[in-house]
XYZ file of C-alpha atoms in Angstrom:
434
model
C 79.303 105.440 78.594
C 81.867 107.393 76.567
C 82.747 111.050 77.019
C 80.578 112.884 74.476
C 82.183 114.672 71.514
C 85.559 113.379 72.634
C 88.121 112.043 70.165
C 91.152 110.072 71.293
C 94.442 110.335 69.426
C 97.317 107.873 69.632
C 100.763 108.782 68.352
C 102.639 105.528 67.815
C 101.074 102.450 66.236
C 103.285 99.838 67.848
C 101.935 96.908 69.825
C 100.723 98.949 72.810
C 99.447 101.757 70.614
C 97.344 99.290 68.632
C 96.067 97.638 71.817
C 94.888 101.009 73.107
C 93.436 102.065 69.762
C 91.291 98.959 69.467
C 90.082 99.082 73.073
C 88.991 102.716 72.753
C 87.359 102.101 69.377
C 85.451 99.114 70.732
C 84.227 101.282 73.612
C 82.694 103.715 71.110
C 85.292 106.457 70.802
C 86.513 108.067 67.592
C 90.187 107.077 67.483
C 92.807 108.964 65.483
C 95.996 106.975 64.981
C 99.353 107.615 63.379
C 102.888 106.310 63.286
C 105.820 107.749 61.346
C 104.721 109.372 58.037
C 106.449 106.691 55.949
C 104.190 104.053 57.520
C 100.959 105.896 56.715
C 100.029 103.932 53.581
C 101.028 100.631 55.196
C 98.847 101.309 58.253
C 95.878 102.355 56.124
C 96.063 99.098 54.198
C 96.769 96.871 57.190
C 94.100 98.292 59.518
C 91.435 99.473 57.074
C 88.760 97.253 58.638
C 89.291 98.297 62.277
C 87.258 101.498 62.179
C 90.216 103.735 63.039
C 91.107 107.109 61.529
C 94.612 106.493 60.216
C 96.210 109.917 59.893
C 99.498 110.918 58.322
C 101.424 112.137 61.366
C 101.347 113.502 64.905
C 100.421 116.966 63.684
C 97.157 115.697 62.233
C 96.396 113.632 65.349
C 97.227 116.485 67.726
C 95.109 119.087 65.926
C 91.808 117.218 66.236
C 92.064 114.950 69.308
C 90.749 115.763 72.811
C 92.953 113.161 74.511
C 96.338 112.532 72.914
C 98.387 109.533 74.047
C 102.051 109.309 73.059
C 102.738 105.585 72.695
C 106.392 105.760 71.674
C 109.645 104.378 73.141
C 110.997 106.276 76.142
C 114.219 106.987 74.272
C 112.365 109.152 71.700
C 109.633 110.681 73.882
C 111.371 114.064 74.152
C 112.055 114.446 70.429
C 108.546 113.264 69.510
C 106.795 115.687 71.888
C 109.126 118.469 70.763
C 108.085 117.782 67.162
C 104.315 117.420 67.566
C 103.516 119.095 70.888
C 103.109 122.583 69.386
C 100.178 121.305 67.300
C 98.182 120.159 70.359
C 94.544 121.246 70.247
C 93.673 124.035 72.677
C 92.339 122.531 75.904
C 93.329 118.971 74.965
C 94.567 116.408 77.491
C 97.952 114.804 76.854
C 99.191 111.482 78.205
C 102.072 109.108 77.550
C 102.621 105.380 77.755
C 106.331 105.143 78.523
C 107.553 102.973 81.381
C 109.642 105.754 82.951
C 107.722 108.933 83.702
C 110.309 111.507 84.770
C 111.681 112.201 81.240
C 108.164 111.957 79.805
C 106.760 114.559 82.205
C 109.770 116.798 81.633
C 109.148 116.616 77.876
C 105.466 117.485 78.307
C 106.188 120.441 80.579
C 108.875 121.764 78.259
C 107.195 121.359 74.873
C 103.405 121.447 75.324
C 101.486 124.740 75.173
C 100.312 126.156 78.484
C 96.655 125.837 77.432
C 96.817 122.028 77.466
C 96.310 119.558 80.317
C 98.636 116.710 81.311
C 97.185 113.510 82.801
C 99.504 110.668 81.930
C 99.204 106.920 82.425
C 100.974 103.576 82.208
C 99.467 100.125 81.681
C 101.649 97.848 83.805
C 101.686 94.970 81.318
C 102.633 94.157 77.762
C 100.492 94.089 74.612
C 99.863 90.340 74.796
C 97.878 90.702 78.014
C 94.358 92.159 78.015
C 94.012 95.546 79.716
C 91.005 94.219 81.631
C 91.759 93.916 85.340
C 95.447 94.824 84.966
C 96.997 97.725 86.924
C 96.862 101.115 85.213
C 98.804 103.979 86.777
C 97.033 107.350 86.491
C 99.228 110.400 87.052
C 97.861 113.936 87.299
C 100.554 116.433 86.346
C 98.784 119.625 85.236
C 95.048 119.843 84.715
C 91.765 121.358 85.830
C 89.430 119.149 87.836
C 87.072 118.928 84.860
C 89.765 117.753 82.437
C 91.185 115.338 84.979
C 87.762 113.733 85.402
C 87.376 113.505 81.610
C 90.732 111.776 81.288
C 89.912 109.252 83.993
C 86.473 108.635 82.470
C 87.987 108.000 79.044
C 90.647 105.652 80.438
C 87.923 103.636 82.150
C 87.263 102.155 78.694
C 90.369 100.004 79.230
C 88.603 98.289 82.167
C 91.870 98.287 84.084
C 92.435 98.517 87.818
C 93.322 102.175 88.294
C 96.092 103.213 90.672
C 96.574 106.927 91.323
C 100.200 107.994 91.789
C 102.618 110.858 91.334
C 105.183 110.381 88.584
C 107.925 110.133 91.228
C 106.056 107.323 92.993
C 105.538 105.578 89.664
C 109.239 105.600 88.808
C 110.223 104.333 92.260
C 107.748 101.447 92.094
C 108.649 100.452 88.532
C 112.330 100.489 89.500
C 111.612 98.271 92.502
C 109.483 95.805 90.555
C 111.074 95.682 87.120
C 114.763 96.591 87.166
C 116.317 93.476 88.730
C 113.531 91.281 87.354
C 114.333 92.164 83.762
C 118.091 92.053 84.398
C 117.893 88.484 85.652
C 115.758 87.177 82.789
C 117.763 88.863 80.024
C 121.006 87.681 81.650
C 119.779 84.084 81.624
C 119.190 84.398 77.889
C 122.615 85.881 77.314
C 124.284 83.135 79.377
C 122.614 80.467 77.266
C 123.699 82.272 74.110
C 127.294 82.670 75.293
C 127.540 78.933 75.925
C 125.920 78.072 72.623
C 123.161 75.808 73.935
C 119.433 76.256 74.255
C 117.882 75.936 77.735
C 115.353 73.352 76.580
C 118.345 71.035 75.977
C 119.999 71.754 79.349
C 119.337 69.201 82.146
C 119.372 72.048 84.710
C 116.278 73.656 83.178
C 113.729 70.907 82.702
C 111.221 71.155 85.555
C 109.422 73.281 88.141
C 110.566 76.842 88.643
C 113.246 76.382 85.984
C 110.414 76.193 83.455
C 109.280 79.647 84.571
C 112.783 81.072 84.127
C 112.938 79.749 80.574
C 109.402 80.800 79.605
C 109.725 84.317 81.018
C 113.156 84.878 79.470
C 111.746 83.834 76.111
C 108.763 86.130 76.652
C 111.028 89.123 77.170
C 113.206 88.307 74.168
C 110.083 87.976 72.010
C 109.349 91.633 72.797
C 111.070 94.788 71.581
C 114.375 95.801 73.110
C 113.435 99.427 73.766
C 110.645 98.368 76.166
C 113.301 97.222 78.654
C 116.127 99.595 77.737
C 114.112 102.712 78.528
C 113.288 101.631 82.065
C 116.791 100.361 82.842
C 118.770 103.272 81.430
C 116.490 106.306 81.864
C 115.222 105.633 85.387
C 118.012 106.522 87.878
C 116.252 104.546 90.621
C 116.410 101.437 88.435
C 120.182 101.753 88.204
C 120.369 101.716 92.000
C 118.564 98.386 92.230
C 120.479 96.901 89.308
C 123.740 97.833 91.012
C 122.564 96.183 94.243
C 121.544 93.012 92.377
C 124.955 92.790 90.697
C 126.735 93.368 94.017
C 124.580 90.728 95.733
C 125.364 88.161 93.069
C 129.060 89.044 93.154
C 129.191 88.435 96.907
C 127.366 85.124 96.654
C 129.399 83.848 93.725
C 132.748 84.738 95.338
C 131.717 82.883 98.487
C 130.584 79.896 96.402
C 133.934 79.401 94.699
C 135.985 80.406 97.770
C 134.193 77.875 99.957
C 132.897 80.437 102.460
C 130.081 78.139 103.510
C 129.013 79.824 106.741
C 128.976 83.337 105.303
C 126.973 82.096 102.303
C 124.392 80.287 104.435
C 124.037 83.121 106.920
C 123.380 85.699 104.213
C 120.815 83.487 102.460
C 118.905 82.783 105.671
C 119.042 86.405 106.820
C 117.539 87.413 103.468
C 114.886 84.694 103.758
C 113.884 85.808 107.264
C 113.631 89.448 106.166
C 111.607 88.876 102.982
C 109.446 85.887 103.910
C 109.423 85.935 107.722
C 111.159 83.538 110.093
C 108.241 81.126 109.777
C 108.015 81.758 106.004
C 104.449 82.997 106.489
C 104.631 85.985 104.125
C 103.695 83.954 101.050
C 101.186 85.642 98.731
C 101.826 84.301 95.210
C 101.795 80.571 95.963
C 102.497 79.088 92.555
C 100.825 75.783 91.797
C 103.041 72.730 91.138
C 100.811 71.501 88.321
C 100.945 74.879 86.601
C 104.729 74.990 86.858
C 104.986 71.633 85.124
C 102.713 72.770 82.290
C 105.241 75.430 81.302
C 107.922 72.991 80.236
C 109.621 73.368 76.858
C 112.302 70.843 77.765
C 113.349 68.103 75.388
C 115.355 66.333 78.126
C 113.824 63.380 80.057
C 113.030 64.132 83.719
C 115.367 61.381 84.916
C 118.314 63.305 83.438
C 117.590 66.392 85.527
C 120.536 68.044 87.297
C 120.320 70.244 90.415
C 120.414 74.020 90.058
C 121.797 76.585 92.499
C 119.128 79.118 91.477
C 121.759 81.809 91.916
C 119.516 84.293 90.120
C 116.786 83.792 92.728
C 119.127 83.759 95.725
C 120.573 87.071 94.511
C 117.105 88.596 94.227
C 116.271 87.889 97.871
C 119.677 89.153 99.018
C 119.177 92.321 96.958
C 115.795 93.008 98.608
C 117.364 92.332 102.004
C 120.270 94.708 101.395
C 117.902 97.427 100.174
C 115.557 96.767 103.132
C 112.720 96.468 100.639
C 109.765 94.106 100.858
C 108.737 93.059 97.325
C 105.194 92.455 98.572
C 104.754 96.191 99.183
C 104.760 96.725 95.413
C 102.180 94.127 94.384
C 99.643 96.930 93.865
C 101.633 97.917 90.749
C 102.932 94.512 89.816
C 103.804 93.645 86.258
C 103.302 90.074 84.987
C 107.068 89.312 84.899
C 107.515 90.662 88.435
C 104.644 88.555 89.743
C 106.232 85.462 88.216
C 109.683 86.472 89.465
C 108.483 87.002 93.033
C 106.452 83.812 92.750
C 109.431 81.600 91.949
C 111.679 83.285 94.545
C 108.926 82.703 97.102
C 108.513 79.093 95.930
C 112.221 78.410 96.448
C 112.694 80.152 99.784
C 109.517 78.792 101.378
C 110.394 75.172 100.565
C 113.042 74.200 103.134
C 114.191 71.090 101.256
C 114.489 72.882 97.923
C 116.348 75.832 99.450
C 118.770 73.488 101.199
C 119.428 71.649 97.928
C 120.014 75.001 96.210
C 122.559 76.066 98.839
C 124.415 72.739 98.762
C 124.484 72.734 94.965
C 125.905 76.257 94.920
C 128.641 75.371 97.406
C 129.578 71.847 96.303
C 128.659 71.192 92.668
C 131.542 72.145 90.353
C 129.411 71.733 87.239
C 126.893 74.226 88.599
C 129.617 76.671 89.627
C 130.967 76.600 86.071
C 127.480 77.227 84.666
C 126.925 80.058 87.154
C 130.206 81.686 86.132
C 128.741 82.325 82.685
C 125.512 83.652 84.202
C 127.485 85.913 86.543
C 129.474 87.214 83.566
C 126.244 87.938 81.692
C 124.765 89.834 84.647
C 127.844 92.008 85.123
C 128.013 92.668 81.383
C 124.409 93.856 81.298
C 125.007 95.882 84.447
C 127.939 97.697 82.858
C 125.973 98.341 79.664
C 123.143 99.907 81.666
C 125.483 101.922 83.888
C 127.126 103.411 80.779
C 123.695 104.355 79.412
C 124.397 102.694 76.081
C 121.196 102.210 74.094
C 123.189 100.935 71.107
C 124.992 98.404 73.279
C 121.729 97.326 74.901
C 120.067 96.838 71.541
C 122.986 94.876 70.093
C 123.186 92.532 73.103
C 119.417 92.067 73.219
C 118.905 91.370 69.522
C 121.882 88.993 69.321
C 120.468 86.910 72.176
C 116.935 87.058 70.751
C 118.199 85.688 67.449
C 119.862 82.754 69.242
C 116.627 81.942 71.099
C 114.356 82.494 68.100
C 113.377 78.807 67.582
C 111.262 78.862 70.758
C 110.398 82.548 71.254
C 106.758 82.330 70.202
C 106.154 79.076 72.053
C 107.723 80.498 75.198
C 105.586 83.615 74.915
C 102.430 81.532 74.528
C 103.260 79.376 77.547
C 104.090 82.345 79.747
C 100.878 84.083 78.662
C 98.947 80.999 79.713
C 100.420 80.975 83.215
C 100.030 84.740 83.626
C 96.376 84.559 82.647
C 95.824 81.771 85.151
C 97.488 83.800 87.890
C 95.336 86.798 86.999
C 92.152 84.714 87.022
C 93.094 83.088 90.334
C 93.746 86.512 91.868
C 90.429 87.878 90.611
C 88.585 84.836 91.957
C 90.278 85.189 95.341
C 89.249 88.863 95.495
C 85.635 87.949 94.716
C 85.606 85.330 97.489
C 86.791 87.773 100.160
């Protein structure tokens, strides 16, 4: 049942804005939608059959809507709220959909009239995943009990799994789950680009968890750069984890090439014991071998496969160990890439034979060490870009790599969506059987 006489406005008709608009419209709400004024005619023509009110700009949306959701990139949230916030309807509820909440909340508090209510949110997934059953963070900032209940009731139309947090808790959890995850995947893409070969032609990336690395990297590069830049650059807690990931990889790589075998092994096993338990009993994702094989985009025969050090995964576990952070504590707000990332780290560390092969490959295989040098360079380059807070640099690096990977971007996105949907369905089924 919808909230009566309640119109929902969405400022920003990008992928997530359109996903929200259609879900609310299908639930029975009047939905007012806009993007930038120059896109008004285009949107009217493109979406004329969706039953949405396509308005000229954020002023028009803000004047008539009872719940206004800013679905814009984090980098422009302040300027957008500054521009349209003054037009907010008296007594309206305002929310945002950015992935980093501190600057969003600051913008709302600074630019919105005092007679408005702030109950913001964040769907912890991308636009290619249905909102149904996915985690949805609900954050009460400034509102009466009545308006808070209305906001929650309206957001129930998304059929998501609601998680109630403060905006500080949200930013800590998203930093813990997304910062190093995204850094690793985008760095893999950049390493492939720097070497001038596609991963589906590389004998180190043709099976098992390597398929997941390729598919998820392609998934990210098929998305828009600002989705990842905002979280990495604008969330100070994300920078802390990114710095730890870079330092962890630096330590491991130096020990690899210097031949510090005992130090390397000790650190890996200490990290494994901390994250997964001495008996490796902390497993919760448990990826299926058959599913992993289905993800393959490789054009290289299986018999030509070469071992892989999985330096990206070893560094993740060492990072969690150094930060004294259990990744399983954050599964309540997991994103699809994080679930896959944790899943393949778990898969590696809880398979004694595979982990041993990874360690030996890292320490002894010169070919792998040369390949990992390029990956290490990519990681440190991205780390420096993020530390400097360069949105222009982030965009240039991201789009250059995306162009190199373009031949398989859509296929990779489709394959990763398939595995993520299966994981979601498996999780839902397991919950029903409890």
